[in-house]
PDB file of C-alpha atoms in Angstrom:
ATOM      1  CA  MET A   1       0.567 -62.957   0.106  1.00  0.00           C
ATOM      2  CA  ASN A   2      -1.342 -60.218  -1.700  1.00  0.00           C
ATOM      3  CA  VAL A   3      -1.569 -56.911  -0.221  1.00  0.00           C
ATOM      4  CA  LEU A   4      -3.654 -54.105  -1.360  1.00  0.00           C
ATOM      5  CA  ILE A   5      -3.126 -50.526   0.175  1.00  0.00           C
ATOM      6  CA  LEU A   6      -6.034 -48.044   0.273  1.00  0.00           C
ATOM      7  CA  GLY A   7      -4.451 -44.630   0.601  1.00  0.00           C
ATOM      8  CA  SER A   8      -0.877 -43.734  -0.255  1.00  0.00           C
ATOM      9  CA  GLY A   9       0.545 -41.218   2.292  1.00  0.00           C
ATOM     10  CA  ARG A  10       3.942 -41.380   3.688  1.00  0.00           C
ATOM     11  CA  VAL A  11       3.305 -44.234   6.383  1.00  0.00           C
ATOM     12  CA  GLY A  12       1.424 -46.391   3.844  1.00  0.00           C
ATOM     13  CA  THR A  13       4.017 -45.995   1.146  1.00  0.00           C
ATOM     14  CA  ALA A  14       7.065 -46.718   3.588  1.00  0.00           C
ATOM     15  CA  PHE A  15       5.073 -49.782   5.015  1.00  0.00           C
ATOM     16  CA  GLY A  16       4.241 -51.071   1.537  1.00  0.00           C
ATOM     17  CA  TYR A  17       8.022 -50.850   0.487  1.00  0.00           C
ATOM     18  CA  LEU A  18       8.949 -52.875   3.639  1.00  0.00           C
ATOM     19  CA  LEU A  19       6.291 -55.437   2.870  1.00  0.00           C
ATOM     20  CA  LYS A  20       7.562 -55.766  -0.564  1.00  0.00           C
ATOM     21  CA  GLU A  21      11.093 -56.121   0.541  1.00  0.00           C
ATOM     22  CA  ARG A  22      10.105 -59.028   2.766  1.00  0.00           C
ATOM     23  CA  GLY A  23       8.543 -60.996   0.040  1.00  0.00           C
ATOM     24  CA  TYR A  24       4.835 -59.765   0.157  1.00  0.00           C
ATOM     25  CA  ARG A  25       3.156 -59.112  -3.207  1.00  0.00           C
ATOM     26  CA  ILE A  26       1.928 -55.401  -3.415  1.00  0.00           C
ATOM     27  CA  LEU A  27      -1.078 -55.410  -5.838  1.00  0.00           C
ATOM     28  CA  GLY A  28      -1.043 -51.708  -5.657  1.00  0.00           C
ATOM     29  CA  VAL A  29      -2.737 -48.790  -4.109  1.00  0.00           C
ATOM     30  CA  TYR A  30      -6.027 -47.144  -4.395  1.00  0.00           C
ATOM     31  CA  ASN A  31      -5.977 -43.429  -4.177  1.00  0.00           C
ATOM     32  CA  ARG A  32      -8.426 -40.588  -5.177  1.00  0.00           C
ATOM     33  CA  HIS A  33      -5.680 -38.816  -6.911  1.00  0.00           C
ATOM     34  CA  ARG A  34      -3.844 -40.931  -9.377  1.00  0.00           C
ATOM     35  CA  GLU A  35      -0.817 -38.898  -9.417  1.00  0.00           C
ATOM     36  CA  THR A  36      -0.282 -39.437  -5.749  1.00  0.00           C
ATOM     37  CA  GLY A  37      -0.741 -43.215  -6.353  1.00  0.00           C
ATOM     38  CA  LEU A  38       1.744 -43.371  -8.976  1.00  0.00           C
ATOM     39  CA  ARG A  39       4.353 -41.643  -6.758  1.00  0.00           C
ATOM     40  CA  ALA A  40       3.745 -44.197  -4.129  1.00  0.00           C
ATOM     41  CA  LEU A  41       4.161 -47.119  -6.406  1.00  0.00           C
ATOM     42  CA  GLU A  42       7.309 -45.647  -7.824  1.00  0.00           C
ATOM     43  CA  ARG A  43       8.696 -45.764  -4.293  1.00  0.00           C
ATOM     44  CA  ILE A  44       7.196 -49.029  -3.510  1.00  0.00           C
ATOM     45  CA  GLY A  45       8.585 -50.687  -6.572  1.00  0.00           C
ATOM     46  CA  GLU A  46       5.607 -52.725  -7.850  1.00  0.00           C
ATOM     47  CA  GLY A  47       1.867 -52.610  -8.234  1.00  0.00           C
ATOM     48  CA  THR A  48      -0.973 -50.786  -9.923  1.00  0.00           C
ATOM     49  CA  VAL A  49      -3.010 -47.663  -9.142  1.00  0.00           C
ATOM     50  CA  TYR A  50      -6.624 -48.604  -8.813  1.00  0.00           C
ATOM     51  CA  ASP A  51      -9.678 -46.386  -9.234  1.00  0.00           C
ATOM     52  CA  ARG A  52     -13.392 -47.347  -8.126  1.00  0.00           C
ATOM     53  CA  GLU A  53     -13.977 -49.105 -11.296  1.00  0.00           C
ATOM     54  CA  SER A  54     -10.880 -51.387 -11.214  1.00  0.00           C
ATOM     55  CA  LEU A  55     -10.760 -51.710  -7.291  1.00  0.00           C
ATOM     56  CA  PRO A  56     -13.253 -54.680  -6.915  1.00  0.00           C
ATOM     57  CA  ALA A  57     -11.073 -57.137  -8.897  1.00  0.00           C
ATOM     58  CA  ALA A  58      -8.078 -56.165  -6.715  1.00  0.00           C
ATOM     59  CA  VAL A  59     -10.075 -56.621  -3.560  1.00  0.00           C
ATOM     60  CA  LEU A  60     -11.123 -60.204  -4.611  1.00  0.00           C
ATOM     61  CA  VAL A  61      -7.690 -61.430  -4.701  1.00  0.00           C
ATOM     62  CA  ALA A  62      -6.183 -59.409  -1.814  1.00  0.00           C
ATOM     63  CA  ASP A  63      -5.298 -61.443   1.359  1.00  0.00           C
ATOM     64  CA  LEU A  64      -4.512 -58.260   3.325  1.00  0.00           C
ATOM     65  CA  ILE A  65      -6.211 -54.923   2.784  1.00  0.00           C
ATOM     66  CA  ILE A  66      -4.465 -52.080   4.489  1.00  0.00           C
ATOM     67  CA  ILE A  67      -6.214 -48.737   4.888  1.00  0.00           C
ATOM     68  CA  THR A  68      -3.644 -45.814   5.386  1.00  0.00           C
ATOM     69  CA  THR A  69      -6.039 -42.805   4.833  1.00  0.00           C
ATOM     70  CA  PRO A  70      -6.488 -40.009   7.439  1.00  0.00           C
ATOM     71  CA  ASP A  71      -8.581 -41.187  10.263  1.00  0.00           C
ATOM     72  CA  ARG A  72     -11.600 -39.165   9.154  1.00  0.00           C
ATOM     73  CA  ALA A  73     -11.699 -41.445   5.940  1.00  0.00           C
ATOM     74  CA  ILE A  74     -11.097 -44.763   7.451  1.00  0.00           C
ATOM     75  CA  LYS A  75     -14.823 -45.731   7.983  1.00  0.00           C
ATOM     76  CA  GLU A  76     -15.808 -44.537   4.542  1.00  0.00           C
ATOM     77  CA  THR A  77     -12.823 -46.603   2.902  1.00  0.00           C
ATOM     78  CA  ALA A  78     -13.759 -49.717   4.810  1.00  0.00           C
ATOM     79  CA  ALA A  79     -17.200 -49.351   3.470  1.00  0.00           C
ATOM     80  CA  LEU A  80     -15.772 -49.068   0.068  1.00  0.00           C
ATOM     81  CA  ALA A  81     -13.590 -52.279   0.503  1.00  0.00           C
ATOM     82  CA  GLY A  82     -16.676 -53.997   1.969  1.00  0.00           C
ATOM     83  CA  SER A  83     -18.745 -53.125  -1.234  1.00  0.00           C
ATOM     84  CA  CYS A  84     -16.072 -54.800  -3.232  1.00  0.00           C
ATOM     85  CA  SER A  85     -16.810 -58.226  -1.512  1.00  0.00           C
ATOM     86  CA  PRO A  86     -13.474 -59.207   0.014  1.00  0.00           C
ATOM     87  CA  ARG A  87     -12.931 -62.891   0.722  1.00  0.00           C
ATOM     88  CA  ASN A  88     -13.810 -64.325   4.098  1.00  0.00           C
ATOM     89  CA  ASP A  89     -10.376 -65.502   4.539  1.00  0.00           C
ATOM     90  CA  ALA A  90      -8.840 -62.107   4.130  1.00  0.00           C
ATOM     91  CA  TYR A  91      -7.821 -59.432   6.698  1.00  0.00           C
ATOM     92  CA  LEU A  92      -8.539 -55.825   6.910  1.00  0.00           C
ATOM     93  CA  MET A  93      -6.154 -53.430   8.832  1.00  0.00           C
ATOM     94  CA  HIS A  94      -5.606 -49.763   9.446  1.00  0.00           C
ATOM     95  CA  MET A  95      -2.795 -47.917  10.885  1.00  0.00           C
ATOM     96  CA  SER A  96      -4.444 -45.391  13.106  1.00  0.00           C
ATOM     97  CA  GLY A  97      -3.253 -44.902  16.599  1.00  0.00           C
ATOM     98  CA  LEU A  98      -6.571 -43.324  17.881  1.00  0.00           C
ATOM     99  CA  LEU A  99      -9.213 -45.487  16.286  1.00  0.00           C
ATOM    100  CA  ASP A 100      -9.938 -49.138  17.049  1.00  0.00           C
ATOM    101  CA  SER A 101     -10.704 -52.077  14.733  1.00  0.00           C
ATOM    102  CA  GLU A 102     -14.479 -51.875  15.187  1.00  0.00           C
ATOM    103  CA  ILE A 103     -14.511 -49.152  12.565  1.00  0.00           C
ATOM    104  CA  LEU A 104     -13.288 -51.831   9.888  1.00  0.00           C
ATOM    105  CA  LYS A 105     -16.229 -54.434  10.546  1.00  0.00           C
ATOM    106  CA  ILE A 106     -18.291 -55.144   7.345  1.00  0.00           C
ATOM    107  CA  PRO A 107     -21.787 -56.486   7.934  1.00  0.00           C
ATOM    108  CA  GLY A 108     -21.950 -60.193   6.985  1.00  0.00           C
ATOM    109  CA  TRP A 109     -18.246 -60.484   6.330  1.00  0.00           C
ATOM    110  CA  GLU A 110     -16.127 -63.068   8.314  1.00  0.00           C
ATOM    111  CA  GLY A 111     -12.623 -61.845   7.859  1.00  0.00           C
ATOM    112  CA  GLY A 112     -10.289 -60.599  10.539  1.00  0.00           C
ATOM    113  CA  VAL A 113      -9.889 -56.994  11.469  1.00  0.00           C
ATOM    114  CA  PHE A 114      -7.147 -55.060  13.326  1.00  0.00           C
ATOM    115  CA  SER A 115      -5.276 -51.962  13.724  1.00  0.00           C
ATOM    116  CA  PHE A 116      -1.473 -51.830  13.588  1.00  0.00           C
ATOM    117  CA  HIS A 117      -0.014 -48.581  14.675  1.00  0.00           C
ATOM    118  CA  PRO A 118       3.741 -47.774  14.610  1.00  0.00           C
ATOM    119  CA  LEU A 119       4.740 -45.533  17.702  1.00  0.00           C
ATOM    120  CA  GLN A 120       6.791 -43.312  15.776  1.00  0.00           C
ATOM    121  CA  ALA A 121       6.717 -39.897  14.033  1.00  0.00           C
ATOM    122  CA  ILE A 122       7.084 -40.444  10.167  1.00  0.00           C
ATOM    123  CA  ALA A 123       7.889 -37.237   8.489  1.00  0.00           C
ATOM    124  CA  GLY A 124       8.376 -38.752   4.948  1.00  0.00           C
ATOM    125  CA  PHE A 125       8.966 -41.777   2.918  1.00  0.00           C
ATOM    126  CA  THR A 126      12.642 -42.293   3.583  1.00  0.00           C
ATOM    127  CA  GLU A 127      12.382 -41.575   7.367  1.00  0.00           C
ATOM    128  CA  GLY A 128       9.563 -44.272   7.260  1.00  0.00           C
ATOM    129  CA  VAL A 129      11.783 -46.840   5.586  1.00  0.00           C
ATOM    130  CA  ARG A 130      14.303 -46.145   8.247  1.00  0.00           C
ATOM    131  CA  LEU A 131      12.320 -45.850  11.420  1.00  0.00           C
ATOM    132  CA  LEU A 132       9.453 -48.221  10.908  1.00  0.00           C
ATOM    133  CA  PRO A 133      11.650 -51.229  11.289  1.00  0.00           C
ATOM    134  CA  GLU A 134      12.730 -49.977  14.780  1.00  0.00           C
ATOM    135  CA  ALA A 135       9.432 -48.868  15.982  1.00  0.00           C
ATOM    136  CA  LEU A 136       7.110 -50.429  18.462  1.00  0.00           C
ATOM    137  CA  PHE A 137       3.802 -51.425  17.014  1.00  0.00           C
ATOM    138  CA  THR A 138       0.616 -51.325  18.962  1.00  0.00           C
ATOM    139  CA  VAL A 139      -1.973 -54.136  17.765  1.00  0.00           C
ATOM    140  CA  GLU A 140      -5.620 -54.276  18.529  1.00  0.00           C
ATOM    141  CA  GLY A 141      -8.351 -56.305  16.860  1.00  0.00           C
ATOM    142  CA  ASP A 142     -10.773 -59.204  16.834  1.00  0.00           C
ATOM    143  CA  GLU A 143      -9.436 -62.688  17.750  1.00  0.00           C
ATOM    144  CA  LYS A 144      -8.691 -63.543  13.974  1.00  0.00           C
ATOM    145  CA  GLY A 145      -7.183 -60.205  13.433  1.00  0.00           C
ATOM    146  CA  GLU A 146      -4.821 -59.936  16.625  1.00  0.00           C
ATOM    147  CA  LYS A 147      -3.637 -63.549  15.753  1.00  0.00           C
ATOM    148  CA  PHE A 148      -2.687 -62.520  12.175  1.00  0.00           C
ATOM    149  CA  ALA A 149      -1.146 -59.143  13.291  1.00  0.00           C
ATOM    150  CA  GLY A 150       1.198 -61.157  15.587  1.00  0.00           C
ATOM    151  CA  GLU A 151       2.102 -63.262  12.658  1.00  0.00           C
ATOM    152  CA  LEU A 152       2.703 -60.122  10.417  1.00  0.00           C
ATOM    153  CA  ALA A 153       4.739 -58.462  13.010  1.00  0.00           C
ATOM    154  CA  ARG A 154       7.043 -61.599  13.450  1.00  0.00           C
ATOM    155  CA  SER A 155       7.447 -62.059   9.620  1.00  0.00           C
ATOM    156  CA  LEU A 156       8.616 -58.445   9.551  1.00  0.00           C
ATOM    157  CA  GLY A 157      10.747 -58.625  12.648  1.00  0.00           C
ATOM    158  CA  LEU A 158       8.717 -55.965  14.299  1.00  0.00           C
ATOM    159  CA  LYS A 159       8.302 -55.438  18.060  1.00  0.00           C
ATOM    160  CA  TYR A 160       4.634 -55.258  19.129  1.00  0.00           C
ATOM    161  CA  LEU A 161       2.241 -54.992  21.958  1.00  0.00           C
ATOM    162  CA  VAL A 162      -1.416 -55.639  22.181  1.00  0.00           C
ATOM    163  CA  ILE A 163      -3.672 -52.923  23.628  1.00  0.00           C
ATOM    164  CA  LYS A 164      -7.352 -52.994  24.374  1.00  0.00           C
ATOM    165  CA  LYS A 165      -9.565 -51.089  22.257  1.00  0.00           C
ATOM    166  CA  GLU A 166     -10.961 -48.782  25.062  1.00  0.00           C
ATOM    167  CA  TYR A 167      -7.395 -47.503  25.811  1.00  0.00           C
ATOM    168  CA  LYS A 168      -6.508 -46.545  22.205  1.00  0.00           C
ATOM    169  CA  PRO A 169      -7.434 -42.787  22.761  1.00  0.00           C
ATOM    170  CA  LEU A 170      -5.256 -42.557  26.005  1.00  0.00           C
ATOM    171  CA  TYR A 171      -2.436 -44.449  24.182  1.00  0.00           C
ATOM    172  CA  HIS A 172      -2.814 -41.888  21.285  1.00  0.00           C
ATOM    173  CA  ALA A 173      -2.795 -38.847  23.603  1.00  0.00           C
ATOM    174  CA  ALA A 174       0.434 -40.303  25.221  1.00  0.00           C
ATOM    175  CA  ALA A 175       2.016 -40.434  21.764  1.00  0.00           C
ATOM    176  CA  VAL A 176       0.944 -36.877  20.985  1.00  0.00           C
ATOM    177  CA  VAL A 177       2.464 -35.470  24.077  1.00  0.00           C
ATOM    178  CA  ALA A 178       5.704 -37.320  23.691  1.00  0.00           C
ATOM    179  CA  SER A 179       6.131 -36.284  19.951  1.00  0.00           C
ATOM    180  CA  ASN A 180       3.912 -33.461  18.829  1.00  0.00           C
ATOM    181  CA  TYR A 181       4.136 -31.442  21.982  1.00  0.00           C
ATOM    182  CA  LEU A 182       8.011 -32.012  22.124  1.00  0.00           C
ATOM    183  CA  VAL A 183       8.029 -30.188  18.792  1.00  0.00           C
ATOM    184  CA  THR A 184       5.831 -27.306  20.172  1.00  0.00           C
ATOM    185  CA  LEU A 185       8.137 -26.987  23.276  1.00  0.00           C
ATOM    186  CA  VAL A 186      11.274 -26.701  21.029  1.00  0.00           C
ATOM    187  CA  ASP A 187       9.412 -24.307  18.916  1.00  0.00           C
ATOM    188  CA  SER A 188       8.808 -22.144  22.185  1.00  0.00           C
ATOM    189  CA  SER A 189      12.495 -22.392  22.962  1.00  0.00           C
ATOM    190  CA  PHE A 190      13.229 -21.012  19.608  1.00  0.00           C
ATOM    191  CA  ARG A 191      10.933 -18.147  20.287  1.00  0.00           C
ATOM    192  CA  LEU A 192      12.533 -17.241  23.416  1.00  0.00           C
ATOM    193  CA  LEU A 193      15.994 -17.222  21.731  1.00  0.00           C
ATOM    194  CA  LYS A 194      14.754 -14.989  19.003  1.00  0.00           C
ATOM    195  CA  LYS A 195      13.442 -12.676  21.724  1.00  0.00           C
ATOM    196  CA  ALA A 196      16.832 -12.711  23.381  1.00  0.00           C
ATOM    197  CA  GLY A 197      18.569 -11.665  20.003  1.00  0.00           C
ATOM    198  CA  MET A 198      19.880 -15.101  19.490  1.00  0.00           C
ATOM    199  CA  ASP A 199      17.917 -16.274  16.556  1.00  0.00           C
ATOM    200  CA  ARG A 200      20.957 -17.901  14.802  1.00  0.00           C
ATOM    201  CA  GLU A 201      21.354 -21.222  13.262  1.00  0.00           C
ATOM    202  CA  GLU A 202      24.262 -22.281  15.549  1.00  0.00           C
ATOM    203  CA  VAL A 203      22.284 -21.604  18.749  1.00  0.00           C
ATOM    204  CA  LYS A 204      19.323 -23.612  17.477  1.00  0.00           C
ATOM    205  CA  LYS A 205      21.630 -26.406  16.646  1.00  0.00           C
ATOM    206  CA  GLY A 206      22.998 -26.136  20.247  1.00  0.00           C
ATOM    207  CA  LEU A 207      19.433 -26.387  21.698  1.00  0.00           C
ATOM    208  CA  LEU A 208      18.854 -29.385  19.652  1.00  0.00           C
ATOM    209  CA  GLN A 209      22.005 -30.957  21.000  1.00  0.00           C
ATOM    210  CA  LEU A 210      20.518 -30.326  24.507  1.00  0.00           C
ATOM    211  CA  VAL A 211      17.385 -32.021  23.653  1.00  0.00           C
ATOM    212  CA  LYS A 212      19.371 -34.944  22.238  1.00  0.00           C
ATOM    213  CA  GLY A 213      21.377 -35.196  25.429  1.00  0.00           C
ATOM    214  CA  THR A 214      18.079 -35.043  27.375  1.00  0.00           C
ATOM    215  CA  LEU A 215      16.657 -38.051  25.282  1.00  0.00           C
ATOM    216  CA  GLN A 216      19.800 -39.939  25.915  1.00  0.00           C
ATOM    217  CA  ASN A 217      19.369 -39.396  29.756  1.00  0.00           C
ATOM    218  CA  LEU A 218      15.818 -40.636  29.509  1.00  0.00           C
ATOM    219  CA  ASP A 219      17.061 -43.834  27.717  1.00  0.00           C
ATOM    220  CA  GLN A 220      19.189 -44.594  30.577  1.00  0.00           C
ATOM    221  CA  MET A 221      17.113 -43.324  33.568  1.00  0.00           C
ATOM    222  CA  THR A 222      13.671 -42.661  34.907  1.00  0.00           C
ATOM    223  CA  PRO A 223      12.189 -39.330  33.983  1.00  0.00           C
ATOM    224  CA  ALA A 224      12.719 -38.074  37.498  1.00  0.00           C
ATOM    225  CA  GLY A 225      16.323 -39.328  37.544  1.00  0.00           C
ATOM    226  CA  ALA A 226      17.053 -37.653  34.163  1.00  0.00           C
ATOM    227  CA  LEU A 227      15.690 -34.156  35.403  1.00  0.00           C
ATOM    228  CA  THR A 228      18.243 -31.308  35.677  1.00  0.00           C
ATOM    229  CA  GLY A 229      17.734 -27.591  36.196  1.00  0.00           C
ATOM    230  CA  PRO A 230      16.221 -25.345  38.827  1.00  0.00           C
ATOM    231  CA  ILE A 231      13.197 -27.614  39.815  1.00  0.00           C
ATOM    232  CA  ALA A 232      15.404 -30.635  40.283  1.00  0.00           C
ATOM    233  CA  ARG A 233      17.675 -28.280  42.407  1.00  0.00           C
ATOM    234  CA  GLY A 234      14.647 -26.663  44.345  1.00  0.00           C
ATOM    235  CA  ASP A 235      16.008 -23.290  43.193  1.00  0.00           C
ATOM    236  CA  LEU A 236      12.951 -20.989  43.548  1.00  0.00           C
ATOM    237  CA  GLU A 237      15.050 -17.764  42.912  1.00  0.00           C
ATOM    238  CA  THR A 238      15.846 -18.953  39.401  1.00  0.00           C
ATOM    239  CA  ILE A 239      12.412 -20.084  38.716  1.00  0.00           C
ATOM    240  CA  ASP A 240      11.035 -16.693  39.888  1.00  0.00           C
ATOM    241  CA  ARG A 241      13.602 -14.838  37.597  1.00  0.00           C
ATOM    242  CA  HIS A 242      12.558 -16.957  34.728  1.00  0.00           C
ATOM    243  CA  ARG A 243       8.726 -16.156  35.241  1.00  0.00           C
ATOM    244  CA  GLN A 244       9.575 -12.378  35.574  1.00  0.00           C
ATOM    245  CA  ALA A 245      11.644 -12.475  32.341  1.00  0.00           C
ATOM    246  CA  LEU A 246       8.729 -14.199  30.543  1.00  0.00           C
ATOM    247  CA  ALA A 247       6.249 -11.621  31.914  1.00  0.00           C
ATOM    248  CA  ASP A 248       8.527  -8.860  30.507  1.00  0.00           C
ATOM    249  CA  TYR A 249       9.404 -10.321  27.064  1.00  0.00           C
ATOM    250  CA  ALA A 250       7.261 -13.288  26.279  1.00  0.00           C
ATOM    251  CA  PRO A 251       4.032 -13.325  28.224  1.00  0.00           C
ATOM    252  CA  GLU A 252       2.462 -15.694  25.761  1.00  0.00           C
ATOM    253  CA  ILE A 253       4.837 -18.460  27.034  1.00  0.00           C
ATOM    254  CA  GLY A 254       4.281 -17.660  30.728  1.00  0.00           C
ATOM    255  CA  GLU A 255       1.432 -19.883  31.477  1.00  0.00           C
ATOM    256  CA  LEU A 256       2.962 -22.783  29.559  1.00  0.00           C
ATOM    257  CA  TYR A 257       6.080 -22.425  31.610  1.00  0.00           C
ATOM    258  CA  ARG A 258       4.044 -22.207  34.915  1.00  0.00           C
ATOM    259  CA  LEU A 259       1.995 -25.347  34.166  1.00  0.00           C
ATOM    260  CA  LEU A 260       4.895 -27.405  32.855  1.00  0.00           C
ATOM    261  CA  GLY A 261       6.858 -26.430  36.113  1.00  0.00           C
ATOM    262  CA  TRP A 262       4.098 -27.371  38.291  1.00  0.00           C
ATOM    263  CA  TYR A 263       3.787 -30.886  36.676  1.00  0.00           C
ATOM    264  CA  THR A 264       7.636 -31.315  36.920  1.00  0.00           C
ATOM    265  CA  ALA A 265       7.565 -30.555  40.633  1.00  0.00           C
ATOM    266  CA  GLU A 266       4.869 -32.911  41.142  1.00  0.00           C
ATOM    267  CA  MET A 267       6.870 -35.591  39.341  1.00  0.00           C
ATOM    268  CA  ILE A 268       9.847 -35.160  41.799  1.00  0.00           C
ATOM    269  CA  GLY A 269       7.413 -34.590  44.852  1.00  0.00           C
ATOM    270  CA  ASN A 270       8.604 -31.023  45.548  1.00  0.00           C
ATOM    271  CA  GLU A 271       5.543 -29.385  47.284  1.00  0.00           C
ATOM    272  CA  GLU A 272       7.184 -25.993  48.004  1.00  0.00           C
ATOM    273  CA  ILE A 273       7.785 -25.416  44.275  1.00  0.00           C
ATOM    274  CA  LYS A 274       4.121 -26.753  43.406  1.00  0.00           C
ATOM    275  CA  ARG A 275       2.604 -24.197  45.856  1.00  0.00           C
ATOM    276  CA  TYR A 276       4.767 -21.458  44.360  1.00  0.00           C
ATOM    277  CA  LEU A 277       3.753 -22.353  40.894  1.00  0.00           C
ATOM    278  CA  GLU A 278       0.130 -22.374  41.903  1.00  0.00           C
ATOM    279  CA  LYS A 279       0.107 -18.729  42.246  1.00  0.00           C
TER     280      LYS A 279
END
């Protein structure tokens, strides 16, 4: 199967490499910046860098066209692919967690469209090659697209679930809370350590070990069961001392602490702490 990749960021490049390793033929990549495309192909291991003049010939022989641009450029890139007259038995796919497959539809074209999103944080090519095979993929598309997406996932040995298009923004918000905001919370912890005079590498590593231990607990238990600390114990005195310390030394984090504490108390059904944190 001939695969053409439009956009050559870290996810698209890593996914292209995995496809090539499983026997798919990578025709190449299209990228506005040729140097970026060349770096992607060096990592993938085969293919050509296409520009607007050479792209139509590649689209004509592509069985699968994958768009891995930023979300804001997917519609424009799909229109570009459509202007190159893809075959009616080809498939058009994007890897956005937020957008659904409607954005890929080309007037008069009969091919299948689908989104294929990895529920994973990919910080670079090497991480992508290591993490994508273990990720859960979320599939959404038209009838042709969803059927093909399932075949693609099975051929790559990937786990996947189908989602309705109207729920994609909610799904993506869940992913942002779990991944992006975890990073924000850890950064907030680092700031507090710095204010406490403990801005040292070994302390930060110790804090990350705490995070890893919590994630291991979550892998084995429900969130409520994995919860430790003052809210789990119903310890209002400790929570009050935390809030006072934040007011004295880190007032910018006080409201974040209060809101997270309220939600945590709601999770375990502690009404007393909820009322306290509403103040």
